[in-house]
Amino acid sequence: MFVVELQFECFDNTTVSAVDMAVNGLLDALRYNGQVLGREFPIVMDEGVFRVRVVCPEQDSLHPQFHSDHVTACIKRLSQASLLAPKVKVLGRDINSEAAAENFAPSWQVIYTTYVHTCSPLRCGETLMPIPLYRIAPTLNGDHKAVVKWQTEWQACDEIQMAGGCQAEHAALHEIRDVESDLFRRGWDLRGRIEYITKIPTYYYQYQVGGLSLNDEKTRPCPKCGGEWHLEEPLHGIFHFKCDECRIVSNLSWDFQ
């Protein structure tokens, strides 16, 4: 991933509130299209120029060819706040983050995230490297907002259950583990939408923890169809289960690893 600076120059008198609304509106649109990552974007005023630093999956993530209709509309609305279209300056690679996948049409892909990841939840099945969301056609309503919102909720539940310090832990675990939960159903449906758009087999990650014993865990069936899905060797050291019919992958319970 790359750190990029956006510079917004004023062409007339304006107000901080107008700039704040216009710039943050654009950043939200870019985020929901997968072009910028994260949720916090400090805006700095420097002698009539407003600067924002963001993290992008690739060097050219902010190229107009990747813009959604909403991003394009937000750029046009900058003039209402007396701002010119942003100048883009790539500052360099972020050494603390993952590189984007090189293959945008792998043999299979998976929807996988954790609370420590800010990258795209769409991963190449062959390398597990993130595929930028803007590299595929919009999932719903012209961009990828539904996927980004799902990822935000999944990560929030993951962080709560990992902390394990309150009763909410059980509710959070239910959402990311159990196939009948609202979050699981929504994510699995988005998986299907992405598979339909890309024509690439797309799997959904089921988080697993708990279980009675290692043997019971190894023999647990697919939670959707009840079929056998345990793999002889785990994929990427994470996925010990894979159901090609239901398009679900899962880990061996973390209690037995």
GROMACS .gro file of C-alpha atoms in nm, residues 13-134:
model
  122
   13ASN     CA    1  -1.286   3.291  -0.035
   14THR     CA    2  -1.440   3.000   0.153
   15THR     CA    3  -1.506   2.876   0.506
   16VAL     CA    4  -1.355   2.593   0.707
   17SER     CA    5  -1.696   2.431   0.747
   18ALA     CA    6  -1.754   2.432   0.369
   19VAL     CA    7  -1.412   2.281   0.308
   20ASP     CA    8  -1.466   2.023   0.580
   21MET     CA    9  -1.795   1.910   0.430
   22ALA     CA   10  -1.666   1.897   0.071
   23VAL     CA   11  -1.336   1.723   0.143
   24ASN     CA   12  -1.477   1.472   0.388
   25GLY     CA   13  -1.760   1.396   0.146
   26LEU     CA   14  -1.503   1.311  -0.120
   27LEU     CA   15  -1.296   1.101   0.123
   28ASP     CA   16  -1.605   0.903   0.222
   29ALA     CA   17  -1.685   0.838  -0.143
   30LEU     CA   18  -1.327   0.725  -0.210
   31ARG     CA   19  -1.335   0.500   0.096
   32TYR     CA   20  -1.663   0.338  -0.007
   33ASN     CA   21  -1.513   0.268  -0.348
   34GLY     CA   22  -1.205   0.106  -0.195
   35GLN     CA   23  -0.967   0.373  -0.326
   36VAL     CA   24  -0.856   0.489   0.019
   37LEU     CA   25  -0.833   0.275   0.331
   38GLY     CA   26  -0.908   0.344   0.696
   39ARG     CA   27  -1.155   0.580   0.856
   40GLU     CA   28  -0.957   0.874   0.995
   41PHE     CA   29  -0.830   1.143   0.758
   42PRO     CA   30  -0.677   1.451   0.928
   43ILE     CA   31  -0.712   1.768   0.720
   44VAL     CA   32  -0.434   2.027   0.758
   45MET     CA   33  -0.464   2.389   0.646
   46ASP     CA   34  -0.139   2.535   0.511
   47GLU     CA   35  -0.153   2.891   0.370
   48GLY     CA   36  -0.465   2.848   0.165
   49VAL     CA   37  -0.398   2.486   0.076
   50PHE     CA   38  -0.570   2.198   0.253
   51ARG     CA   39  -0.372   1.875   0.273
   52VAL     CA   40  -0.487   1.523   0.354
   53ARG     CA   41  -0.275   1.209   0.378
   54VAL     CA   42  -0.440   0.878   0.299
   55VAL     CA   43  -0.336   0.517   0.244
   56CYS     CA   44  -0.417   0.364  -0.095
   57PRO     CA   45  -0.390   0.002  -0.212
   58GLU     CA   46  -0.182   0.095  -0.518
   59GLN     CA   47   0.017   0.388  -0.653
   60ASP     CA   48  -0.253   0.470  -0.907
   61SER     CA   49  -0.556   0.401  -0.687
   62LEU     CA   50  -0.679   0.759  -0.727
   63HIS     CA   51  -0.665   0.760  -1.107
   64PRO     CA   52  -0.997   0.882  -1.252
   65GLN     CA   53  -1.045   0.551  -1.434
   66PHE     CA   54  -1.127   0.391  -1.098
   67HIS     CA   55  -1.370   0.659  -0.978
   68SER     CA   56  -1.727   0.563  -0.903
   69ASP     CA   57  -2.006   0.796  -1.014
   70HIS     CA   58  -2.033   0.915  -0.655
   71VAL     CA   59  -1.661   1.002  -0.639
   72THR     CA   60  -1.690   1.194  -0.966
   73ALA     CA   61  -1.991   1.385  -0.834
   74CYS     CA   62  -1.806   1.474  -0.512
   75ILE     CA   63  -1.509   1.606  -0.710
   76LYS     CA   64  -1.743   1.829  -0.911
   77ARG     CA   65  -1.902   1.958  -0.589
   78LEU     CA   66  -1.565   2.078  -0.457
   79SER     CA   67  -1.616   2.401  -0.654
   80GLN     CA   68  -1.912   2.484  -0.429
   81ALA     CA   69  -1.656   2.518  -0.147
   82SER     CA   70  -1.423   2.720  -0.376
   83LEU     CA   71  -1.181   2.428  -0.406
   84LEU     CA   72  -1.001   2.301  -0.714
   85ALA     CA   73  -0.982   1.931  -0.793
   86PRO     CA   74  -0.715   1.774  -0.569
   87LYS     CA   75  -0.354   1.738  -0.671
   88VAL     CA   76  -0.228   1.388  -0.596
   89LYS     CA   77   0.125   1.322  -0.469
   90VAL     CA   78   0.244   0.969  -0.394
   91LEU     CA   79   0.476   0.990  -0.092
   92GLY     CA   80   0.591   0.628  -0.093
   93ARG     CA   81   0.511   0.273   0.010
   94ASP     CA   82   0.369   0.211   0.355
   95ILE     CA   83   0.609  -0.043   0.506
   96ASN     CA   84   0.358  -0.140   0.777
   97SER     CA   85   0.088  -0.261   0.539
   98GLU     CA   86   0.031  -0.540   0.290
   99ALA     CA   87   0.095  -0.509  -0.082
  100ALA     CA   88  -0.202  -0.548  -0.315
  101ALA     CA   89  -0.248  -0.862  -0.518
  102GLU     CA   90  -0.088  -0.871  -0.860
  103ASN     CA   91  -0.350  -1.102  -1.010
  104PHE     CA   92  -0.700  -0.956  -1.023
  105ALA     CA   93  -0.850  -1.266  -1.186
  106PRO     CA   94  -0.732  -1.561  -0.972
  107SER     CA   95  -0.873  -1.914  -0.993
  108TRP     CA   96  -1.064  -1.841  -0.669
  109GLN     CA   97  -1.097  -1.566  -0.412
  110VAL     CA   98  -1.219  -1.525  -0.057
  111ILE     CA   99  -1.387  -1.263   0.161
  112TYR     CA  100  -1.157  -1.256   0.465
  113THR     CA  101  -1.068  -0.990   0.721
  114THR     CA  102  -0.971  -0.947   1.087
  115TYR     CA  103  -0.985  -0.648   1.319
  116VAL     CA  104  -0.616  -0.571   1.258
  117HIS     CA  105  -0.652  -0.542   0.879
  118THR     CA  106  -0.735  -0.220   0.696
  119CYS     CA  107  -0.688  -0.363   0.346
  120SER     CA  108  -0.958  -0.489   0.111
  121PRO     CA  109  -1.148  -0.791   0.248
  122LEU     CA  110  -1.148  -0.945  -0.101
  123ARG     CA  111  -0.843  -1.172  -0.114
  124CYS     CA  112  -0.677  -1.368  -0.392
  125GLY     CA  113  -0.731  -1.735  -0.311
  126GLU     CA  114  -0.391  -1.829  -0.447
  127THR     CA  115  -0.182  -1.580  -0.245
  128LEU     CA  116  -0.427  -1.434   0.012
  129MET     CA  117  -0.313  -1.087  -0.096
  130PRO     CA  118  -0.588  -0.820  -0.101
  131ILE     CA  119  -0.759  -0.732  -0.428
  132PRO     CA  120  -0.856  -0.360  -0.434
  133LEU     CA  121  -1.233  -0.333  -0.449
  134TYR     CA  122  -1.224  -0.075  -0.729
   0.00000   0.00000   0.00000
